[in-house]
N, CA, C and O atoms as a GROMACS GRO file, in nm:
protein
  480
    1MET      N    1  -0.566  -0.195  -2.171
    1MET     CA    2  -0.520  -0.159  -2.018
    1MET      C    3  -0.610  -0.208  -1.907
    1MET      O    4  -0.725  -0.165  -1.908
    2ALA      N    5  -0.573  -0.294  -1.808
    2ALA     CA    6  -0.621  -0.265  -1.680
    2ALA      C    7  -0.700  -0.161  -1.630
    2ALA      O    8  -0.661  -0.046  -1.612
    3LYS      N    9  -0.858  -0.220  -1.599
    3LYS     CA   10  -0.900  -0.130  -1.525
    3LYS      C   11  -0.909  -0.143  -1.396
    3LYS      O   12  -0.974  -0.061  -1.332
    4LYS      N   13  -0.841  -0.255  -1.333
    4LYS     CA   14  -0.778  -0.255  -1.168
    4LYS      C   15  -0.630  -0.236  -1.142
    4LYS      O   16  -0.566  -0.289  -1.233
    5LEU      N   17  -0.574  -0.195  -1.076
    5LEU     CA   18  -0.443  -0.227  -1.062
    5LEU      C   19  -0.448  -0.299  -0.900
    5LEU      O   20  -0.549  -0.283  -0.832
    6VAL      N   21  -0.338  -0.372  -0.853
    6VAL     CA   22  -0.375  -0.401  -0.722
    6VAL      C   23  -0.227  -0.419  -0.741
    6VAL      O   24  -0.187  -0.485  -0.837
    7ILE      N   25  -0.128  -0.352  -0.640
    7ILE     CA   26  -0.026  -0.308  -0.620
    7ILE      C   27   0.023  -0.396  -0.458
    7ILE      O   28  -0.061  -0.391  -0.368
    8LYS      N   29   0.140  -0.462  -0.435
    8LYS     CA   30   0.168  -0.482  -0.306
    8LYS      C   31   0.310  -0.441  -0.300
    8LYS      O   32   0.378  -0.485  -0.392
    9VAL      N   33   0.372  -0.362  -0.211
    9VAL     CA   34   0.437  -0.332  -0.147
    9VAL      C   35   0.554  -0.354  -0.072
    9VAL      O   36   0.552  -0.274   0.022
   10THR      N   37   0.648  -0.419  -0.069
   10THR     CA   38   0.691  -0.536   0.046
   10THR      C   39   0.797  -0.410   0.105
   10THR      O   40   0.830  -0.427   0.223
   11ALA      N   41   0.847  -0.302   0.045
   11ALA     CA   42   0.992  -0.258   0.107
   11ALA      C   43   0.910  -0.098   0.167
   11ALA      O   44   0.819  -0.028   0.123
   12GLY      N   45   0.983  -0.093   0.265
   12GLY     CA   46   0.980   0.022   0.364
   12GLY      C   47   1.109   0.100   0.340
   12GLY      O   48   1.187   0.091   0.245
   13ALA      N   49   1.114   0.178   0.445
   13ALA     CA   50   1.248   0.206   0.491
   13ALA      C   51   1.347   0.166   0.471
   13ALA      O   52   1.437   0.246   0.445
   14ASP      N   53   1.384  -0.010   0.475
   14ASP     CA   54   1.507  -0.047   0.429
   14ASP      C   55   1.485  -0.029   0.280
   14ASP      O   56   1.547  -0.126   0.236
   15ALA      N   57   1.445   0.023   0.193
   15ALA     CA   58   1.462  -0.026  -0.002
   15ALA      C   59   1.334   0.100  -0.021
   15ALA      O   60   1.214   0.076  -0.032
   16PRO      N   61   1.382   0.201  -0.021
   16PRO     CA   62   1.319   0.355   0.026
   16PRO      C   63   1.300   0.384  -0.145
   16PRO      O   64   1.209   0.450  -0.193
   17GLU      N   65   1.416   0.313  -0.225
   17GLU     CA   66   1.352   0.364  -0.399
   17GLU      C   67   1.230   0.247  -0.435
   17GLU      O   68   1.131   0.281  -0.499
   18ARG      N   69   1.238   0.185  -0.413
   18ARG     CA   70   1.099   0.026  -0.447
   18ARG      C   71   0.996   0.086  -0.363
   18ARG      O   72   0.888   0.105  -0.420
   19CYS      N   73   1.010   0.134  -0.195
   19CYS     CA   74   0.885   0.182  -0.198
   19CYS      C   75   0.865   0.279  -0.228
   19CYS      O   76   0.753   0.268  -0.278
   20SER      N   77   0.903   0.412  -0.239
   20SER     CA   78   0.831   0.536  -0.356
   20SER      C   79   0.834   0.466  -0.493
   20SER      O   80   0.788   0.548  -0.572
   21GLN      N   81   0.855   0.388  -0.539
   21GLN     CA   82   0.791   0.341  -0.703
   21GLN      C   83   0.663   0.324  -0.642
   21GLN      O   84   0.574   0.406  -0.662
   22ALA      N   85   0.647   0.222  -0.566
   22ALA     CA   86   0.534   0.130  -0.563
   22ALA      C   87   0.429   0.270  -0.492
   22ALA      O   88   0.367   0.324  -0.583
   23PHE      N   89   0.409   0.314  -0.395
   23PHE     CA   90   0.299   0.473  -0.352
   23PHE      C   91   0.319   0.531  -0.543
   23PHE      O   92   0.239   0.482  -0.623
   24THR      N   93   0.426   0.630  -0.597
   24THR     CA   94   0.380   0.705  -0.699
   24THR      C   95   0.337   0.597  -0.801
   24THR      O   96   0.236   0.647  -0.850
   25VAL      N   97   0.356   0.477  -0.862
   25VAL     CA   98   0.280   0.398  -0.949
   25VAL      C   99   0.146   0.409  -0.907
   25VAL      O  100   0.085   0.476  -0.991
   26ALA      N  101   0.065   0.369  -0.805
   26ALA     CA  102  -0.040   0.370  -0.752
   26ALA      C  103  -0.109   0.514  -0.741
   26ALA      O  104  -0.216   0.518  -0.801
   27ALA      N  105  -0.085   0.592  -0.700
   27ALA     CA  106  -0.109   0.726  -0.749
   27ALA      C  107  -0.110   0.782  -0.852
   27ALA      O  108  -0.186   0.874  -0.882
   28VAL      N  109   0.008   0.715  -0.946
   28VAL     CA  110  -0.014   0.799  -1.097
   28VAL      C  111  -0.108   0.737  -1.147
   28VAL      O  112  -0.175   0.796  -1.232
   29ALA      N  113  -0.145   0.588  -1.107
   29ALA     CA  114  -0.268   0.492  -1.174
   29ALA      C  115  -0.396   0.579  -1.170
   29ALA      O  116  -0.475   0.626  -1.253
   30LEU      N  117  -0.374   0.580  -0.966
   30LEU     CA  118  -0.529   0.651  -0.942
   30LEU      C  119  -0.580   0.755  -1.002
   30LEU      O  120  -0.696   0.734  -1.039
   31ALA      N  121  -0.514   0.928  -1.042
   31ALA     CA  122  -0.524   0.981  -1.089
   31ALA      C  123  -0.511   0.960  -1.262
   31ALA      O  124  -0.538   1.060  -1.328
   32SER      N  125  -0.475   0.852  -1.327
   32SER     CA  126  -0.534   0.783  -1.461
   32SER      C  127  -0.667   0.746  -1.472
   32SER      O  128  -0.708   0.713  -1.583
   33GLY      N  129  -0.779   0.747  -1.332
   33GLY     CA  130  -0.901   0.679  -1.356
   33GLY      C  131  -0.887   0.553  -1.317
   33GLY      O  132  -0.996   0.528  -1.266
   34VAL      N  133  -0.814   0.448  -1.308
   34VAL     CA  134  -0.732   0.332  -1.273
   34VAL      C  135  -0.760   0.270  -1.108
   34VAL      O  136  -0.666   0.273  -1.028
   35ASP      N  137  -0.912   0.209  -1.060
   35ASP     CA  138  -0.917   0.183  -0.942
   35ASP      C  139  -0.802   0.129  -0.908
   35ASP      O  140  -0.738   0.065  -0.992
   36VAL      N  141  -0.757   0.146  -0.773
   36VAL     CA  142  -0.619   0.118  -0.728
   36VAL      C  143  -0.632   0.027  -0.581
   36VAL      O  144  -0.676   0.103  -0.495
   37SER      N  145  -0.613  -0.076  -0.539
   37SER     CA  146  -0.574  -0.113  -0.454
   37SER      C  147  -0.416  -0.164  -0.377
   37SER      O  148  -0.376  -0.280  -0.368
   38LEU      N  149  -0.354  -0.050  -0.333
   38LEU     CA  150  -0.258  -0.060  -0.242
   38LEU      C  151  -0.223  -0.170  -0.156
   38LEU      O  152  -0.333  -0.177  -0.100
   39TRP      N  153  -0.143  -0.280  -0.092
   39TRP     CA  154  -0.181  -0.392  -0.028
   39TRP      C  155  -0.008  -0.333   0.043
   39TRP      O  156   0.095  -0.321  -0.022
   40LEU      N  157  -0.028  -0.309   0.181
   40LEU     CA  158   0.136  -0.252   0.263
   40LEU      C  159   0.164  -0.413   0.375
   40LEU      O  160   0.093  -0.451   0.468
   41THR      N  161   0.283  -0.473   0.324
   41THR     CA  162   0.316  -0.570   0.324
   41THR      C  163   0.517  -0.539   0.406
   41THR      O  164   0.597  -0.448   0.390
   42GLY      N  165   0.521  -0.646   0.475
   42GLY     CA  166   0.625  -0.616   0.530
   42GLY      C  167   0.688  -0.532   0.580
   42GLY      O  168   0.641  -0.513   0.692
   43GLU      N  169   0.804  -0.444   0.555
   43GLU     CA  170   0.849  -0.285   0.593
   43GLU      C  171   0.759  -0.169   0.579
   43GLU      O  172   0.761  -0.064   0.644
   44SER      N  173   0.652  -0.218   0.453
   44SER     CA  174   0.612  -0.098   0.434
   44SER      C  175   0.436  -0.107   0.475
   44SER      O  176   0.350  -0.066   0.398
   45ALA      N  177   0.400  -0.182   0.642
   45ALA     CA  178   0.353  -0.254   0.697
   45ALA      C  179   0.340  -0.090   0.785
   45ALA      O  180   0.232  -0.032   0.793
   46TRP      N  181   0.443  -0.044   0.834
   46TRP     CA  182   0.452   0.087   0.950
   46TRP      C  183   0.322   0.206   0.925
   46TRP      O  184   0.247   0.265   1.002
   47PHE      N  185   0.343   0.204   0.748
   47PHE     CA  186   0.319   0.262   0.693
   47PHE      C  187   0.146   0.336   0.730
   47PHE      O  188   0.097   0.449   0.722
   48ALA      N  189   0.106   0.226   0.764
   48ALA     CA  190  -0.068   0.240   0.819
   48ALA      C  191  -0.108   0.273   0.954
   48ALA      O  192  -0.215   0.262   1.014
   49LEU      N  193   0.021   0.323   0.991
   49LEU     CA  194   0.024   0.389   1.212
   49LEU      C  195   0.015   0.526   1.122
   49LEU      O  196   0.044   0.537   1.002
   50PRO      N  197  -0.034   0.630   1.216
   50PRO     CA  198  -0.039   0.707   1.221
   50PRO      C  199   0.058   0.830   1.202
   50PRO      O  200   0.111   0.854   1.310
   51GLY      N  201   0.099   0.910   1.107
   51GLY     CA  202   0.274   0.970   1.136
   51GLY      C  203   0.388   0.940   1.076
   51GLY      O  204   0.486   1.013   1.066
   52ARG      N  205   0.369   0.782   1.018
   52ARG     CA  206   0.487   0.708   0.995
   52ARG      C  207   0.515   0.752   0.829
   52ARG      O  208   0.626   0.776   0.782
   53ALA      N  209   0.428   0.753   0.778
   53ALA     CA  210   0.481   0.773   0.586
   53ALA      C  211   0.578   0.917   0.622
   53ALA      O  212   0.685   0.924   0.563
   54ALA      N  213   0.532   1.058   0.741
   54ALA     CA  214   0.601   1.198   0.764
   54ALA      C  215   0.726   1.087   0.738
   54ALA      O  216   0.753   1.049   0.624
   55GLU      N  217   0.778   1.052   0.822
   55GLU     CA  218   0.913   0.957   0.864
   55GLU      C  219   0.983   0.943   0.705
   55GLU      O  220   1.102   0.916   0.717
   56PHE      N  221   0.947   0.952   0.584
   56PHE     CA  222   0.972   0.848   0.558
   56PHE      C  223   1.004   0.982   0.417
   56PHE      O  224   0.912   1.045   0.363
   57GLU      N  225   1.136   0.997   0.388
   57GLU     CA  226   1.217   1.077   0.305
   57GLU      C  227   1.306   0.993   0.211
   57GLU      O  228   1.388   0.903   0.226
   58LEU      N  229   1.250   1.068   0.098
   58LEU     CA  230   1.378   1.025  -0.024
   58LEU      C  231   1.371   1.154  -0.119
   58LEU      O  232   1.269   1.219  -0.142
   59PRO      N  233   1.519   1.181  -0.177
   59PRO     CA  234   1.565   1.278  -0.216
   59PRO      C  235   1.482   1.285  -0.381
   59PRO      O  236   1.519   1.210  -0.471
   60HIS      N  237   1.381   1.372  -0.398
   60HIS     CA  238   1.361   1.452  -0.546
   60HIS      C  239   1.197   1.274  -0.564
   60HIS      O  240   1.165   1.193  -0.651
   61ALA      N  241   1.163   1.299  -0.452
   61ALA     CA  242   1.031   1.184  -0.500
   61ALA      C  243   0.965   1.270  -0.436
   61ALA      O  244   1.014   1.372  -0.387
   62ALA      N  245   0.809   1.227  -0.429
   62ALA     CA  246   0.689   1.303  -0.413
   62ALA      C  247   0.683   1.226  -0.267
   62ALA      O  248   0.725   1.116  -0.232
   63PRO      N  249   0.586   1.368  -0.169
   63PRO     CA  250   0.608   1.290   0.004
   63PRO      C  251   0.533   1.218  -0.024
   63PRO      O  252   0.447   1.240  -0.110
   64LEU      N  253   0.549   1.074   0.064
   64LEU     CA  254   0.480   0.922   0.074
   64LEU      C  255   0.390   0.991   0.143
   64LEU      O  256   0.288   0.952   0.085
   65PRO      N  257   0.335   1.100   0.265
   65PRO     CA  258   0.177   1.087   0.332
   65PRO      C  259   0.087   1.194   0.176
   65PRO      O  260  -0.030   1.162   0.159
   66ASP      N  261   0.130   1.281   0.099
   66ASP     CA  262   0.100   1.286   0.035
   66ASP      C  263   0.007   1.168  -0.104
   66ASP      O  264  -0.104   1.168  -0.157
   67LEU      N  265   0.116   1.093  -0.112
   67LEU     CA  266   0.074   0.966  -0.186
   67LEU      C  267  -0.050   0.902  -0.125
   67LEU      O  268  -0.153   0.885  -0.191
   68LEU      N  269  -0.041   0.867  -0.004
   68LEU     CA  270  -0.048   0.784   0.090
   68LEU      C  271  -0.253   0.843   0.104
   68LEU      O  272  -0.366   0.797   0.091
   69ASP      N  273  -0.190   0.955   0.134
   69ASP     CA  274  -0.341   1.034   0.148
   69ASP      C  275  -0.435   1.033   0.030
   69ASP      O  276  -0.557   1.044   0.039
   70SER      N  277  -0.367   1.018  -0.078
   70SER     CA  278  -0.472   1.004  -0.235
   70SER      C  279  -0.515   0.877  -0.257
   70SER      O  280  -0.632   0.862  -0.291
   71LEU      N  281  -0.452   0.795  -0.245
   71LEU     CA  282  -0.473   0.673  -0.239
   71LEU      C  283  -0.583   0.596  -0.104
   71LEU      O  284  -0.631   0.483  -0.096
   72LEU      N  285  -0.591   0.712  -0.016
   72LEU     CA  286  -0.676   0.637   0.109
   72LEU      C  287  -0.831   0.746   0.031
   72LEU      O  288  -0.947   0.708   0.018
   73THR      N  289  -0.792   0.835   0.008
   73THR     CA  290  -0.966   0.931  -0.050
   73THR      C  291  -0.987   0.891  -0.144
   73THR      O  292  -1.108   0.873  -0.156
   74ALA      N  293  -0.901   0.849  -0.276
   74ALA     CA  294  -0.979   0.745  -0.375
   74ALA      C  295  -0.951   0.612  -0.432
   74ALA      O  296  -1.000   0.564  -0.535
   75GLY      N  297  -0.849   0.549  -0.337
   75GLY     CA  298  -0.827   0.362  -0.406
   75GLY      C  299  -0.854   0.319  -0.267
   75GLY      O  300  -0.936   0.370  -0.190
   76ARG      N  301  -0.766   0.205  -0.240
   76ARG     CA  302  -0.805   0.150  -0.091
   76ARG      C  303  -0.635   0.067  -0.115
   76ARG      O  304  -0.557   0.010  -0.192
   77VAL      N  305  -0.665   0.121   0.021
   77VAL     CA  306  -0.516   0.076   0.110
   77VAL      C  307  -0.544  -0.045   0.233
   77VAL      O  308  -0.626  -0.028   0.322
   78THR      N  309  -0.478  -0.143   0.223
   78THR     CA  310  -0.555  -0.292   0.288
   78THR      C  311  -0.336  -0.279   0.375
   78THR      O  312  -0.228  -0.244   0.329
   79LEU      N  313  -0.394  -0.345   0.543
   79LEU     CA  314  -0.280  -0.392   0.555
   79LEU      C  315  -0.253  -0.523   0.575
   79LEU      O  316  -0.319  -0.580   0.662
   80CYS      N  317  -0.167  -0.588   0.512
   80CYS     CA  318  -0.156  -0.760   0.554
   80CYS      C  319  -0.179  -0.807   0.712
   80CYS      O  320  -0.130  -0.740   0.803
   81THR      N  321  -0.244  -0.910   0.734
   81THR     CA  322  -0.303  -0.912   0.811
   81THR      C  323  -0.219  -0.995   0.927
   81THR      O  324  -0.237  -1.006   1.048
   82GLN      N  325  -0.100  -1.060   0.820
   82GLN     CA  326   0.016  -1.144   0.914
   82GLN      C  327   0.119  -1.005   0.960
   82GLN      O  328   0.165  -0.996   1.074
   83CYS      N  329   0.137  -0.929   0.879
   83CYS     CA  330   0.181  -0.871   0.862
   83CYS      C  331   0.190  -0.758   1.043
   83CYS      O  332   0.283  -0.728   1.119
   84ALA      N  333   0.059  -0.733   1.042
   84ALA     CA  334   0.008  -0.675   1.114
   84ALA      C  335   0.049  -0.744   1.248
   84ALA      O  336   0.113  -0.703   1.345
   85ALA      N  337  -0.004  -0.848   1.224
   85ALA     CA  338   0.001  -0.924   1.448
   85ALA      C  339   0.176  -0.905   1.404
   85ALA      O  340   0.231  -0.817   1.469
   86ARG      N  341   0.276  -0.989   1.288
   86ARG     CA  342   0.419  -0.930   1.401
   86ARG      C  343   0.472  -0.878   1.465
   86ARG      O  344   0.558  -0.897   1.551
   87ARG      N  345   0.357  -0.718   1.377
   87ARG     CA  346   0.448  -0.627   1.456
   87ARG      C  347   0.334  -0.558   1.543
   87ARG      O  348   0.345  -0.437   1.563
   88ASP      N  349   0.242  -0.616   1.589
   88ASP     CA  350   0.169  -0.582   1.755
   88ASP      C  351   0.041  -0.459   1.720
   88ASP      O  352  -0.021  -0.392   1.802
   89ILE      N  353   0.025  -0.458   1.512
   89ILE     CA  354  -0.052  -0.261   1.522
   89ILE      C  355  -0.218  -0.443   1.489
   89ILE      O  356  -0.232  -0.559   1.450
   90SER      N  357  -0.273  -0.350   1.533
   90SER     CA  358  -0.397  -0.419   1.530
   90SER      C  359  -0.523  -0.283   1.481
   90SER      O  360  -0.503  -0.162   1.480
   91GLU      N  361  -0.644  -0.355   1.446
   91GLU     CA  362  -0.707  -0.211   1.387
   91GLU      C  363  -0.739  -0.111   1.406
   91GLU      O  364  -0.783  -0.030   1.324
   92GLN      N  365  -0.713  -0.090   1.575
   92GLN     CA  366  -0.719   0.058   1.650
   92GLN      C  367  -0.618   0.164   1.612
   92GLN      O  368  -0.630   0.286   1.607
   93ASP      N  369  -0.498   0.070   1.584
   93ASP     CA  370  -0.421   0.181   1.559
   93ASP      C  371  -0.345   0.202   1.408
   93ASP      O  372  -0.239   0.262   1.390
   94VAL      N  373  -0.419   0.144   1.316
   94VAL     CA  374  -0.397   0.234   1.216
   94VAL      C  375  -0.495   0.391   1.133
   94VAL      O  376  -0.608   0.431   1.164
   95ILE      N  377  -0.414   0.439   1.040
   95ILE     CA  378  -0.485   0.515   1.005
   95ILE      C  379  -0.617   0.445   0.946
   95ILE      O  380  -0.627   0.326   0.915
   96GLU      N  381  -0.761   0.587   0.932
   96GLU     CA  382  -0.817   0.516   0.952
   96GLU      C  383  -0.864   0.574   0.805
   96GLU      O  384  -0.853   0.685   0.753
   97GLY      N  385  -0.950   0.390   0.741
   97GLY     CA  386  -0.949   0.414   0.597
   97GLY      C  387  -0.829   0.291   0.546
   97GLY      O  388  -0.817   0.237   0.436
   98VAL      N  389  -0.752   0.273   0.670
   98VAL     CA  390  -0.687   0.115   0.558
   98VAL      C  391  -0.771   0.007   0.653
   98VAL      O  392  -0.773   0.005   0.776
   99ARG      N  393  -0.826  -0.064   0.578
   99ARG     CA  394  -0.838  -0.205   0.605
   99ARG      C  395  -0.705  -0.335   0.646
   99ARG      O  396  -0.594  -0.338   0.594
  100ILE      N  397  -0.742  -0.402   0.719
  100ILE     CA  398  -0.648  -0.559   0.741
  100ILE      C  399  -0.734  -0.689   0.674
  100ILE      O  400  -0.827  -0.754   0.722
  101ALA      N  401  -0.672  -0.699   0.555
  101ALA     CA  402  -0.738  -0.842   0.534
  101ALA      C  403  -0.615  -0.927   0.496
  101ALA      O  404  -0.503  -0.879   0.509
  102GLY      N  405  -0.631  -1.036   0.456
  102GLY     CA  406  -0.502  -1.188   0.461
  102GLY      C  407  -0.483  -1.217   0.315
  102GLY      O  408  -0.501  -1.156   0.210
  103ALA      N  409  -0.452  -1.304   0.341
  103ALA     CA  410  -0.388  -1.378   0.157
  103ALA      C  411  -0.502  -1.375   0.034
  103ALA      O  412  -0.488  -1.337  -0.082
  104GLN      N  413  -0.664  -1.449   0.128
  104GLN     CA  414  -0.723  -1.486   0.026
  104GLN      C  415  -0.785  -1.346  -0.047
  104GLN      O  416  -0.799  -1.322  -0.167
  105VAL      N  417  -0.807  -1.286   0.036
  105VAL     CA  418  -0.876  -1.125  -0.015
  105VAL      C  419  -0.769  -1.080  -0.131
  105VAL      O  420  -0.802  -1.052  -0.246
  106PHE      N  421  -0.647  -1.079  -0.087
  106PHE     CA  422  -0.511  -1.049  -0.122
  106PHE      C  423  -0.528  -1.051  -0.296
  106PHE      O  424  -0.527  -0.965  -0.385
  107VAL      N  425  -0.552  -1.263  -0.285
  107VAL     CA  426  -0.570  -1.373  -0.445
  107VAL      C  427  -0.688  -1.304  -0.523
  107VAL      O  428  -0.685  -1.260  -0.638
  108GLN      N  429  -0.792  -1.304  -0.432
  108GLN     CA  430  -0.899  -1.237  -0.470
  108GLN      C  431  -0.895  -1.091  -0.592
  108GLN      O  432  -0.916  -1.090  -0.713
  109GLU      N  433  -0.878  -1.040  -0.550
  109GLU     CA  434  -0.809  -0.904  -0.603
  109GLU      C  435  -0.761  -0.923  -0.711
  109GLU      O  436  -0.796  -0.900  -0.826
  110ALA      N  437  -0.640  -0.987  -0.643
  110ALA     CA  438  -0.544  -0.964  -0.788
  110ALA      C  439  -0.596  -1.084  -0.893
  110ALA      O  440  -0.536  -1.100  -1.000
  111MET      N  441  -0.733  -1.184  -0.849
  111MET     CA  442  -0.711  -1.276  -0.994
  111MET      C  443  -0.860  -1.188  -1.038
  111MET      O  444  -0.934  -1.272  -1.089
  112ALA      N  445  -0.895  -1.121  -1.036
  112ALA     CA  446  -1.036  -1.055  -1.107
  112ALA      C  447  -0.985  -1.018  -1.211
  112ALA      O  448  -0.872  -0.984  -1.246
  113GLU      N  449  -1.111  -1.032  -1.271
  113GLU     CA  450  -1.088  -0.994  -1.435
  113GLU      C  451  -1.072  -0.868  -1.427
  113GLU      O  452  -1.123  -0.804  -1.335
  114GLU      N  453  -0.986  -0.805  -1.539
  114GLU     CA  454  -0.911  -0.698  -1.588
  114GLU      C  455  -0.835  -0.656  -1.470
  114GLU      O  456  -0.844  -0.534  -1.463
  115THR      N  457  -0.792  -0.684  -1.412
  115THR     CA  458  -0.688  -0.629  -1.333
  115THR      C  459  -0.534  -0.696  -1.332
  115THR      O  460  -0.517  -0.818  -1.323
  116GLN      N  461  -0.429  -0.603  -1.344
  116GLN     CA  462  -0.322  -0.582  -1.325
  116GLN      C  463  -0.232  -0.585  -1.192
  116GLN      O  464  -0.237  -0.488  -1.116
  117ALA      N  465  -0.161  -0.678  -1.167
  117ALA     CA  466  -0.104  -0.704  -0.993
  117ALA      C  467   0.028  -0.605  -1.075
  117ALA      O  468   0.050  -0.565  -1.189
  118LEU      N  469   0.101  -0.597  -0.929
  118LEU     CA  470   0.265  -0.562  -0.955
  118LEU      C  471   0.296  -0.572  -0.771
  118LEU      O  472   0.222  -0.546  -0.677
  119VAL      N  473   0.427  -0.615  -0.775
  119VAL     CA  474   0.493  -0.636  -0.666
  119VAL      C  475   0.599  -0.499  -0.652
  119VAL      O  476   0.645  -0.442  -0.751
  120TYR      N  477   0.620  -0.467  -0.547
  120TYR     CA  478   0.736  -0.369  -0.541
  120TYR      C  479   0.815  -0.415  -0.408
  120TYR      O  480   0.916  -0.356  -0.373
   0.00000   0.00000   0.00000
């Protein structure tokens, strides 16, 4: 089994099931002892802002704020540089613990030894 998991979530409220699946898989992997890095891209970029995860609703799904909190506590959460720029989100705007980084860092993480990458 891969010891590291990099998940890129491209969906937000526009595709709630896909979005929820990405966060759920990330949180379950983290709880299973896997080193997890979650990348917020596209419409999921909004979840890097305070309070935005609380606005997300999907019946029969774990609350997004809880999943995000677990990832911020024990994993890594990264907001895509270009996605942030397109939405006028700066480092001062994001939740504490969210970093902003670009494709070079994503590729570096995804290509690391014993790493599995998933895109939702």
